[in-house]
mmCIF file of C-alpha atoms in Angstrom:
data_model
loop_
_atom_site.group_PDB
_atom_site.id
_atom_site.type_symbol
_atom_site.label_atom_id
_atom_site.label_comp_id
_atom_site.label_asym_id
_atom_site.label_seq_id
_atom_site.Cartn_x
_atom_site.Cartn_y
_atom_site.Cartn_z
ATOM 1 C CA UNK P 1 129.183 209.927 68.225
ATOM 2 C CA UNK P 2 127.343 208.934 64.928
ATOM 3 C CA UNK P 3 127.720 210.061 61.705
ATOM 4 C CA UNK P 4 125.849 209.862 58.247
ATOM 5 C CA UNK P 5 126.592 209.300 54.695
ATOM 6 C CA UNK P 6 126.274 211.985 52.285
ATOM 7 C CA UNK P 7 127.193 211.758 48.676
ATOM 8 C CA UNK P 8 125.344 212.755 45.835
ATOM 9 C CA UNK P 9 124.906 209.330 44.045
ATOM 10 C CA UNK P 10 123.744 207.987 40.609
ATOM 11 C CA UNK P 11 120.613 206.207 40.057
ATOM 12 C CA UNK P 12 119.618 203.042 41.221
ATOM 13 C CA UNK P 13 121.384 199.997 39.677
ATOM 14 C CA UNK P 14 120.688 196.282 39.772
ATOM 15 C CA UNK P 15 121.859 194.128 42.404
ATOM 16 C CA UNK P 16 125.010 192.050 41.945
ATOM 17 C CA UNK P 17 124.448 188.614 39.851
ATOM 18 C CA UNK P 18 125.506 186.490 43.119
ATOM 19 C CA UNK P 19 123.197 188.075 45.642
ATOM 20 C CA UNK P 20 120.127 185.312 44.782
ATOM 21 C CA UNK P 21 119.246 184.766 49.024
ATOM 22 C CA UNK P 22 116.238 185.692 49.486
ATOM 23 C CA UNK P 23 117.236 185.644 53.718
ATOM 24 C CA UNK P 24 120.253 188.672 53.252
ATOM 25 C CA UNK P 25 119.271 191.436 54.853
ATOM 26 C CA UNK P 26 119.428 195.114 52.806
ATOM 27 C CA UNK P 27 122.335 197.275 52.564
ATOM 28 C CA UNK P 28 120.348 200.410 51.190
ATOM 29 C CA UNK P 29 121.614 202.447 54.805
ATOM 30 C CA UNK P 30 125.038 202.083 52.671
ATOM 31 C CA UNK P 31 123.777 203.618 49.870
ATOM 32 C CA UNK P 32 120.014 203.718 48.144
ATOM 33 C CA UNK P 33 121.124 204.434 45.081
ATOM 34 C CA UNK P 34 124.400 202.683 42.554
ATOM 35 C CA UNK P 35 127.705 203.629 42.920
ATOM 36 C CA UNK P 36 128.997 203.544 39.635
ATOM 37 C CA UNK P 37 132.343 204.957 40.639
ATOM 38 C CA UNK P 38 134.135 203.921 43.619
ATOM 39 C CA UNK P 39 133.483 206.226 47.006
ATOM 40 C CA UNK P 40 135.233 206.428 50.066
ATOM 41 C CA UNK P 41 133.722 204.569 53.134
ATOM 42 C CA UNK P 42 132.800 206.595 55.640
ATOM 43 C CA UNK P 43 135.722 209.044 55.462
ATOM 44 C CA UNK P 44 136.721 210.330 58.613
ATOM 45 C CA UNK P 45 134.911 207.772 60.772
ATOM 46 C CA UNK P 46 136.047 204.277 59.352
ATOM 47 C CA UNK P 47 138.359 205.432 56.555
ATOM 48 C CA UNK P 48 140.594 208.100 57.603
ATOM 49 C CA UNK P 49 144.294 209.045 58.189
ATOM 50 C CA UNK P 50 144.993 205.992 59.772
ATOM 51 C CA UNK P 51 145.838 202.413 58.226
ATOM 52 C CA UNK P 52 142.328 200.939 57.477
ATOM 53 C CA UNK P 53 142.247 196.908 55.907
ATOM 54 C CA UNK P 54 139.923 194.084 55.355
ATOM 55 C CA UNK P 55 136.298 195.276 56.041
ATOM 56 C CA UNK P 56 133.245 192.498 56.225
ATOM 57 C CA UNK P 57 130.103 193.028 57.031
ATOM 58 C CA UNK P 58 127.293 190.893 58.986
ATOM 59 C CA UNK P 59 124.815 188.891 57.806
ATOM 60 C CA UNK P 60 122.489 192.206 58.404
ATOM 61 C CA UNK P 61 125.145 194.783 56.859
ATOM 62 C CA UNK P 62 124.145 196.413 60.282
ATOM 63 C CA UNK P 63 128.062 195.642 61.777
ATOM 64 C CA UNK P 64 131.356 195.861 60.328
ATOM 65 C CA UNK P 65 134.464 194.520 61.495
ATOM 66 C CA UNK P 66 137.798 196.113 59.994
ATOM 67 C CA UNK P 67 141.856 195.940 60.569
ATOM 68 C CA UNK P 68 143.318 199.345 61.548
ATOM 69 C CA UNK P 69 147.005 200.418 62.289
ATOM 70 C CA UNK P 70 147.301 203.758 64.428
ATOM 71 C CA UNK P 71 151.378 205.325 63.795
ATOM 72 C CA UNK P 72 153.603 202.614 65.005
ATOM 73 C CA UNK P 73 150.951 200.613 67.240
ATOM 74 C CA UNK P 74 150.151 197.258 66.077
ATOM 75 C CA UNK P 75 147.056 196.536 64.559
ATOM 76 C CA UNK P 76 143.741 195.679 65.829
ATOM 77 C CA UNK P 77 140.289 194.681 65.111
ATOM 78 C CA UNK P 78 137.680 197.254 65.269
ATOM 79 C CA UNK P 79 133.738 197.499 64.972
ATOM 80 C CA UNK P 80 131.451 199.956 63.766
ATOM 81 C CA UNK P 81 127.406 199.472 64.151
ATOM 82 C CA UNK P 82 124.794 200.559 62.196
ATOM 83 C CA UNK P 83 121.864 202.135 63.678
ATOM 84 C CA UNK P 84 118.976 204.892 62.539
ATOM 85 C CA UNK P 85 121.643 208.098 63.735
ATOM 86 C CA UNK P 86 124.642 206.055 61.445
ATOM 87 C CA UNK P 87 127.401 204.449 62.070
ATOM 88 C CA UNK P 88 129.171 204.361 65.914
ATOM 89 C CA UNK P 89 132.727 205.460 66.859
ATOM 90 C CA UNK P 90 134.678 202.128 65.786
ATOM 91 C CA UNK P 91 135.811 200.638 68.583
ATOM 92 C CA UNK P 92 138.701 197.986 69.389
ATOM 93 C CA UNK P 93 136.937 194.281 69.762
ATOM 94 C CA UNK P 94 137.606 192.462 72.924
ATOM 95 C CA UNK P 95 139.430 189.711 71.645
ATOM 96 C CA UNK P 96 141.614 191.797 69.996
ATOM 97 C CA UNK P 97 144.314 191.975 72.468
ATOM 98 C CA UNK P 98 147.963 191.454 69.732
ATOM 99 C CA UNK P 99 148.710 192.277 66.247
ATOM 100 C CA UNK P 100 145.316 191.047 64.856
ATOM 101 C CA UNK P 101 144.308 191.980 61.272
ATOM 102 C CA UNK P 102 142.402 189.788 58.471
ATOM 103 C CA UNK P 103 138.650 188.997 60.315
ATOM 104 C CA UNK P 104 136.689 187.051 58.241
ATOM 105 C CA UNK P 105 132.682 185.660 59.540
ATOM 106 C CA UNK P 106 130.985 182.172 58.917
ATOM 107 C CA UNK P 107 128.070 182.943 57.357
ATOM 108 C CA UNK P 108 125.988 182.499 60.498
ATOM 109 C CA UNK P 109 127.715 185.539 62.282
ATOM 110 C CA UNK P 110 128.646 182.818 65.061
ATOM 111 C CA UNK P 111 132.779 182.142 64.391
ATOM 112 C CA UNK P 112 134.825 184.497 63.759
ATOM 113 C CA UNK P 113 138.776 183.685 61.972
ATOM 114 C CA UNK P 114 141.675 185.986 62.265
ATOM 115 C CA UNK P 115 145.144 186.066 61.522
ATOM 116 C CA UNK P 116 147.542 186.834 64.918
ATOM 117 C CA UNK P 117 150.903 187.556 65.642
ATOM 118 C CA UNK P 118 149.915 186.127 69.235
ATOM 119 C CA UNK P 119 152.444 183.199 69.954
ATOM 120 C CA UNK P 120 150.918 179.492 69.779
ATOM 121 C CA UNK P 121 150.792 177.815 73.053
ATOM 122 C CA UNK P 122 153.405 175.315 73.079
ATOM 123 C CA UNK P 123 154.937 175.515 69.112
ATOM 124 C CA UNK P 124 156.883 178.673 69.147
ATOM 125 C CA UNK P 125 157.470 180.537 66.697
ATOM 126 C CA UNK P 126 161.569 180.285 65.734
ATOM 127 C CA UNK P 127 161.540 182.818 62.724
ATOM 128 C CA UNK P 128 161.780 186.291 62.012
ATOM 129 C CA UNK P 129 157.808 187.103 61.743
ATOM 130 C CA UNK P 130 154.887 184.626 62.103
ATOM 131 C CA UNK P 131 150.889 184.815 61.591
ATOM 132 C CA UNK P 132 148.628 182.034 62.160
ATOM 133 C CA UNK P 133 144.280 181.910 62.193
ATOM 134 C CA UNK P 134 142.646 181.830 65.233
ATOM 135 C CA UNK P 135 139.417 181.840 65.968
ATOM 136 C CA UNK P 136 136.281 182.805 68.795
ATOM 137 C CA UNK P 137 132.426 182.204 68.895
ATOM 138 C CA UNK P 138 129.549 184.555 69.412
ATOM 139 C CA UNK P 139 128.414 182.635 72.692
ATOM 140 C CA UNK P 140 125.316 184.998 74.677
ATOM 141 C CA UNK P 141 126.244 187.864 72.658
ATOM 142 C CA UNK P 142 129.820 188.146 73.631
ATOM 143 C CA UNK P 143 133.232 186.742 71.796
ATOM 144 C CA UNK P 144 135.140 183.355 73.393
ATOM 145 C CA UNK P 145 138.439 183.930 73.929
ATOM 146 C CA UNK P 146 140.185 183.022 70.571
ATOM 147 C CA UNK P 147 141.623 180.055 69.914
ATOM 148 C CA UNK P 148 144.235 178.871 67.417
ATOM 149 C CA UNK P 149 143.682 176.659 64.445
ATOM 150 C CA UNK P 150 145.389 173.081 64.745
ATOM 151 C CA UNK P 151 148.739 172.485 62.828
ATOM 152 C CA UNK P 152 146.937 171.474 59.712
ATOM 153 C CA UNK P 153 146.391 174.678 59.505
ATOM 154 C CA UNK P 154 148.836 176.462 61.468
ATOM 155 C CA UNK P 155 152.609 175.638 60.428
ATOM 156 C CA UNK P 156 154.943 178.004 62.466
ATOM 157 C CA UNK P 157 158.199 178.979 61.119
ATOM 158 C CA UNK P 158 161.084 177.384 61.700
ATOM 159 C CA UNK P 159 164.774 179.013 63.565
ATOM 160 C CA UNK P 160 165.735 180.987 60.460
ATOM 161 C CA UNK P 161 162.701 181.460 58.248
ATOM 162 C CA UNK P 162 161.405 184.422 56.834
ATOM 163 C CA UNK P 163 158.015 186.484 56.226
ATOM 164 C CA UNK P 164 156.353 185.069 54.367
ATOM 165 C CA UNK P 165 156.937 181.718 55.158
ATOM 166 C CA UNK P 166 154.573 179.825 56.415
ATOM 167 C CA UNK P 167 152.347 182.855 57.814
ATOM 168 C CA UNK P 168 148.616 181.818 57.717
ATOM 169 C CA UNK P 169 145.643 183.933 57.731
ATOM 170 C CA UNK P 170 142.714 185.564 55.261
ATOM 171 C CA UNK P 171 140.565 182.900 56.456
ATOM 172 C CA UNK P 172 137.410 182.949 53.980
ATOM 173 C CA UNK P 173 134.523 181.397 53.504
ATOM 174 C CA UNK P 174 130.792 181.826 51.919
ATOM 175 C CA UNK P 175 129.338 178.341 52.913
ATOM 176 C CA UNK P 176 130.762 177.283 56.601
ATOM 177 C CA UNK P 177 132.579 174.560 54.751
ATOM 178 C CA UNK P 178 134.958 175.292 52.330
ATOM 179 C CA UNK P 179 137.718 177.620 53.736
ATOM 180 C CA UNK P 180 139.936 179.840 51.555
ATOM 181 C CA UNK P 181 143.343 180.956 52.695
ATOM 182 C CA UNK P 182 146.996 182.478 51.698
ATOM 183 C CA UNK P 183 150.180 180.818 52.390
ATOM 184 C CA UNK P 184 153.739 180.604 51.629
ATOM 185 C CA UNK P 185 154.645 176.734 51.846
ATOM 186 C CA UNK P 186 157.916 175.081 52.154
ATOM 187 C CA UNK P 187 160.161 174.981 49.052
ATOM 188 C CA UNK P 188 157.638 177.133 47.123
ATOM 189 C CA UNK P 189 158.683 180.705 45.854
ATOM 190 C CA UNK P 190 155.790 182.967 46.404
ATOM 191 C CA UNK P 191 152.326 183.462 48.805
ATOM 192 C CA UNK P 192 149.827 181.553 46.523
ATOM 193 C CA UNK P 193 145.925 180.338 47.425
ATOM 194 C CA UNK P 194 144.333 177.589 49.414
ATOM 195 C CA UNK P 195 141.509 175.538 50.091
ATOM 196 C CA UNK P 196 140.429 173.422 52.940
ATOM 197 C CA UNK P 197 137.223 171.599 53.863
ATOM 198 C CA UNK P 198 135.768 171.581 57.672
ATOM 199 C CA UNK P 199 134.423 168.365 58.494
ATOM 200 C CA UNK P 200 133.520 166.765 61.679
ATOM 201 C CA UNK P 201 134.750 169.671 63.677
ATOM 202 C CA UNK P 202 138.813 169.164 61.618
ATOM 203 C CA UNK P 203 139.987 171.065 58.627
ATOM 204 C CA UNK P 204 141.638 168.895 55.964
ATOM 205 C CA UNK P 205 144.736 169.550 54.668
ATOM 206 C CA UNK P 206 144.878 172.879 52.686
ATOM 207 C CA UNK P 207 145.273 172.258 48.770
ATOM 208 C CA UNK P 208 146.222 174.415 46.512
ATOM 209 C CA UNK P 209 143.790 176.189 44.011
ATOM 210 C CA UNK P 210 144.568 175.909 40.154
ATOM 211 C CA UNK P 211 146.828 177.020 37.758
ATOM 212 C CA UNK P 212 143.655 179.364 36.936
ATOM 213 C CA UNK P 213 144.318 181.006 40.232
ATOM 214 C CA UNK P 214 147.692 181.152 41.060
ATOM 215 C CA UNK P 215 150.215 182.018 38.763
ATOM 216 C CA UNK P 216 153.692 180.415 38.569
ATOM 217 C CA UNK P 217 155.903 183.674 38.782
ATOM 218 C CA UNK P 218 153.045 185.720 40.821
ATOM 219 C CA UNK P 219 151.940 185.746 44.261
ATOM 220 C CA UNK P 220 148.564 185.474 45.025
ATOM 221 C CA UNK P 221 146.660 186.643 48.484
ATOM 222 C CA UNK P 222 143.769 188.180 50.208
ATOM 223 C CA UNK P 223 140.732 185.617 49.070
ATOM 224 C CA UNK P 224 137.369 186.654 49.393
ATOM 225 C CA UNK P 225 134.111 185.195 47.820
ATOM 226 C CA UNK P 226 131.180 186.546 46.702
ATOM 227 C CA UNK P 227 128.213 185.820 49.044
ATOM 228 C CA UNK P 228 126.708 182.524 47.390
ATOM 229 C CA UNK P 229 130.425 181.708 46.623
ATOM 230 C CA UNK P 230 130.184 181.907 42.694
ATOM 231 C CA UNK P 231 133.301 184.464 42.358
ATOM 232 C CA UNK P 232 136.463 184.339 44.442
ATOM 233 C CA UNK P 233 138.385 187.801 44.199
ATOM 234 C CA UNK P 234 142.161 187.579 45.496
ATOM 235 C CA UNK P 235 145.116 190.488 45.373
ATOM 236 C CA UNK P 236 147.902 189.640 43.351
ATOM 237 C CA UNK P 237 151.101 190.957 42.777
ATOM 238 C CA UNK P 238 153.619 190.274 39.397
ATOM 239 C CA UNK P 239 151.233 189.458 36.603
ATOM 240 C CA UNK P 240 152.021 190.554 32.953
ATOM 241 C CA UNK P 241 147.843 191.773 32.646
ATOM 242 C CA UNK P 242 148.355 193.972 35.966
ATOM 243 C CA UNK P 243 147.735 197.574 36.173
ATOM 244 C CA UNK P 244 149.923 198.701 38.764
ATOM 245 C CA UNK P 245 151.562 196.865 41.695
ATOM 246 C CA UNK P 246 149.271 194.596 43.318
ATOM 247 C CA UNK P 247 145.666 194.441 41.530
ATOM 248 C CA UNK P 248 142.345 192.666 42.399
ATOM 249 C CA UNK P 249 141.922 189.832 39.914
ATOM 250 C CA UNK P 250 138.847 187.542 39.909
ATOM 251 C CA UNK P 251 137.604 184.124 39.165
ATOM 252 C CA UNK P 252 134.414 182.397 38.336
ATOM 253 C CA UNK P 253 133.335 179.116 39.044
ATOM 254 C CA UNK P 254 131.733 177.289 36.049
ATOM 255 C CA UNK P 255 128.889 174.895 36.141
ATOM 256 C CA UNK P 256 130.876 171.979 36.904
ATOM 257 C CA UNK P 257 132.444 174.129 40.424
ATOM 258 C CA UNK P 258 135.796 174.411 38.637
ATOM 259 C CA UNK P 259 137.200 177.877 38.836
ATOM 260 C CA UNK P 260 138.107 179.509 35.387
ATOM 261 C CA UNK P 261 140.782 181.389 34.535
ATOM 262 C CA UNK P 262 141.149 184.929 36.793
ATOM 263 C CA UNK P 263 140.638 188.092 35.261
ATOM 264 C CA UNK P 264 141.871 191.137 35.735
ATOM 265 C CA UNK P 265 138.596 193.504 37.772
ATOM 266 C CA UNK P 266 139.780 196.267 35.033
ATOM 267 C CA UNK P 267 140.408 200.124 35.697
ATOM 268 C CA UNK P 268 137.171 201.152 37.814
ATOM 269 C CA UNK P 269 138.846 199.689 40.758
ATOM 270 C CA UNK P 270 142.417 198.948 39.475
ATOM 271 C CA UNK P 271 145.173 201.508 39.241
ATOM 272 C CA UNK P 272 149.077 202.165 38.899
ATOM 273 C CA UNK P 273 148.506 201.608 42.942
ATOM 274 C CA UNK P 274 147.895 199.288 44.949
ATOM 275 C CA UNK P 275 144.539 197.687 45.740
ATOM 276 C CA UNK P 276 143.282 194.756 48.031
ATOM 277 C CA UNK P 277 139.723 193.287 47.977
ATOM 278 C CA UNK P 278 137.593 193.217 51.012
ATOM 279 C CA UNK P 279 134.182 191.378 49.646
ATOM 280 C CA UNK P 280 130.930 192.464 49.924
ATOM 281 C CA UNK P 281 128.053 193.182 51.650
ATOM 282 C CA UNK P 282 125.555 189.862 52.022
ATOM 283 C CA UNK P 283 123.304 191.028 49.877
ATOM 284 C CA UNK P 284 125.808 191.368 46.754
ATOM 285 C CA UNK P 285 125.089 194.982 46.092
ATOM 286 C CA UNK P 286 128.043 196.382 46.794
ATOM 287 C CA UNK P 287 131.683 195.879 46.942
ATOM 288 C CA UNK P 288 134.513 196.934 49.011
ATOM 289 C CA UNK P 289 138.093 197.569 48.679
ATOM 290 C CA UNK P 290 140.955 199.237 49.633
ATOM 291 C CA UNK P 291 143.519 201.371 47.498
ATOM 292 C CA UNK P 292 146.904 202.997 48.034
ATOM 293 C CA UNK P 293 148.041 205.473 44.875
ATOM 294 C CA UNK P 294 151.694 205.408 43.904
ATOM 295 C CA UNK P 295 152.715 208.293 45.931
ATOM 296 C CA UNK P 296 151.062 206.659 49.345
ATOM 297 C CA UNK P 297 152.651 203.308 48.075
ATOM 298 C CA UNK P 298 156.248 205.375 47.374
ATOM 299 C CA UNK P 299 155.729 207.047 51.098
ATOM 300 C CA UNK P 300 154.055 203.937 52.660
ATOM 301 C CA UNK P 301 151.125 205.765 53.142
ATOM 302 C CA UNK P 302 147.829 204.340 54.520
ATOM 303 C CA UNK P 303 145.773 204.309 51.426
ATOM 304 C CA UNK P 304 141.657 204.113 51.573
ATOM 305 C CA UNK P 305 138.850 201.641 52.064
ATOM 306 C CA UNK P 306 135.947 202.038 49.355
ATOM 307 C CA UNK P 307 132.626 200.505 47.940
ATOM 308 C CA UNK P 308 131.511 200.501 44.397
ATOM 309 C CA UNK P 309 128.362 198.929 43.366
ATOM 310 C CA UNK P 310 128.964 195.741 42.426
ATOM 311 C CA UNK P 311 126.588 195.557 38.869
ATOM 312 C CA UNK P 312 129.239 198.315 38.083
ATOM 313 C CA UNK P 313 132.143 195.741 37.873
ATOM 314 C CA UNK P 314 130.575 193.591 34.920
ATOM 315 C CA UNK P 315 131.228 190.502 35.963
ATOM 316 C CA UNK P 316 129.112 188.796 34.001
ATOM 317 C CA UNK P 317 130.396 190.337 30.591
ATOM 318 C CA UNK P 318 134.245 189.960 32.360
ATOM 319 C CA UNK P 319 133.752 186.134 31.732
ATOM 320 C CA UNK P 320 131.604 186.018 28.801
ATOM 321 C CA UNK P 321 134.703 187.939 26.542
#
């Protein structure tokens, strides 16, 4: 069963500053014309009554990979493909066999990262509640079975340790290289932002990003970059400049690769709810997130996944005030 996308839209708008690669496929079967005010992804068929997280896209915009919850089941990784009819019935990946959430591509559509509740082969977990990345190749058109990330990576809790301790996963990255992640460390107070580099087939140890991304009495989670890597959105949680619970902030890098100081993404996508990022398509044009009101965050409700155009966020003018 396929289904289409009807909405009555606003004109065409430009593409997103960051899109500049001339190899990204289109992502007008999303939407031909700008979407100057958020809309609701595929409601009933992707986005609908059940928990719905972290959306990316292929290189081609033609497959989507997402996290959804059904009641009390654990989560899963689903797909959805793109052809002329629309979009196919998501289905559950095969690789997705535990409580898997968070996928995130290289940009060559051949690895895929996830975060897992599945148990590490020989270091146990000894707390109350662990994630970790994993990962699987594309190999002949069909996923490896996943494997998990070394223990530079991977730090499993300890007997006695707590969520969010040492859980690993939003594994992101724009360039193959250069690896963003969230993390609570030992002896620190809150989830804040990583970086590691892939090298030689190893990851290095994860460092953390700047005071310009992670706040001392915040938390900071859920990176994703843009698709050339210039901006780096992130959820965050306990800032004075927030507009609800948890908002999407957003950093640039400058011209030497430093990032500046994050900004808040404003009301068009911010609200007295809460609101995660999910990235974008690989062309830039549009952006993705989710978004829980109050009363679905009072009632722990499921909240929505949607796309905006991404010349409607400003970014450019966000970082030139």
């Amino acid at each position: 069963m396929r289904t289409h996308l009807l909405s009555s839209l606003a004109l065409v708008g430009l593409l997103s500053c960051d899109n500049g690669k001339s190899d990204k496929s289109s992502s007008d079967h999303i939407s031909k014309v700008a979407v100057t005010t958020p809309l609701e992804f595929m409601p009933g068929l992707i986005s609908t009554e059940h928990a719905e997280f972290d959306l990316i896209f292929t290189q081609d915009n033609k497959t989507v990979y997402f996290t959804r919850r059904v009641g009390e089941e654990k989560q899963r990784i689903y797909s959805s493909t793109y052809a002329d009819d629309g979009w196919s019935m998501p289905e559950i990946v095969s690789f997705s066999t535990d409580r898997d959430e968070y996928p995130n591509l290289t940009p060559d559509g051949k690895t895929l990262y996830f975060g897992s509740e599945r148990p590490i082969p020989g270091r146990p977990n000894l707390g109350n509640f662990d994630t970790n990345v994993w990962k699987t190749t594309l190999v002949n058109g069909s996923w490896t079975t996943p494997v998990p990330l070394d223990s530079t990576i991977n730090k499993v809790q300890a007997e006695g340790e707590t969520w969010p301790l040492q859980n690993e996963n939003h594994f992101n990255t724009a360039d193959g290289e250069t690896f963003y992640l969230c993390t609570m460390r030992r002896g620190e107070e809150g989830l804040d932002l990583y970086h590691t580099t892939l090298k030689n087939g190893s990851f290095s140890e994860p460092e953390k990003l700047p005071a310009t991304i992670n706040g001392e009495d915040s938390w900071e989670y859920a990176p994703k970059l843009s698709p050339a890597g210039m901006y780096l959105f992130f959820q965050v949680y306990g800032r004075e400049d927030g507009l609800g619970g948890d908002d999407i902030f957003v950093s640039k890098k400058d011209t030497e690769g430093n990032w500046l100081p994050s900004k808040n993404l404003g009301p068009l996508v911010n609200s007295a709810g809460n609101e995660t990022p999910f990235g974008m398509t690989s062309d830039g044009k549009f952006f993705f997130f989710g978004q829980l009101s109050p009363e679905e965050v009072a009632r722990e409700g499921t909240g929505k996944i949607y796309f905006v155009s991404t010349s409607s966020l400003n970014l450019e003018n966000l970082f030139s005030q």
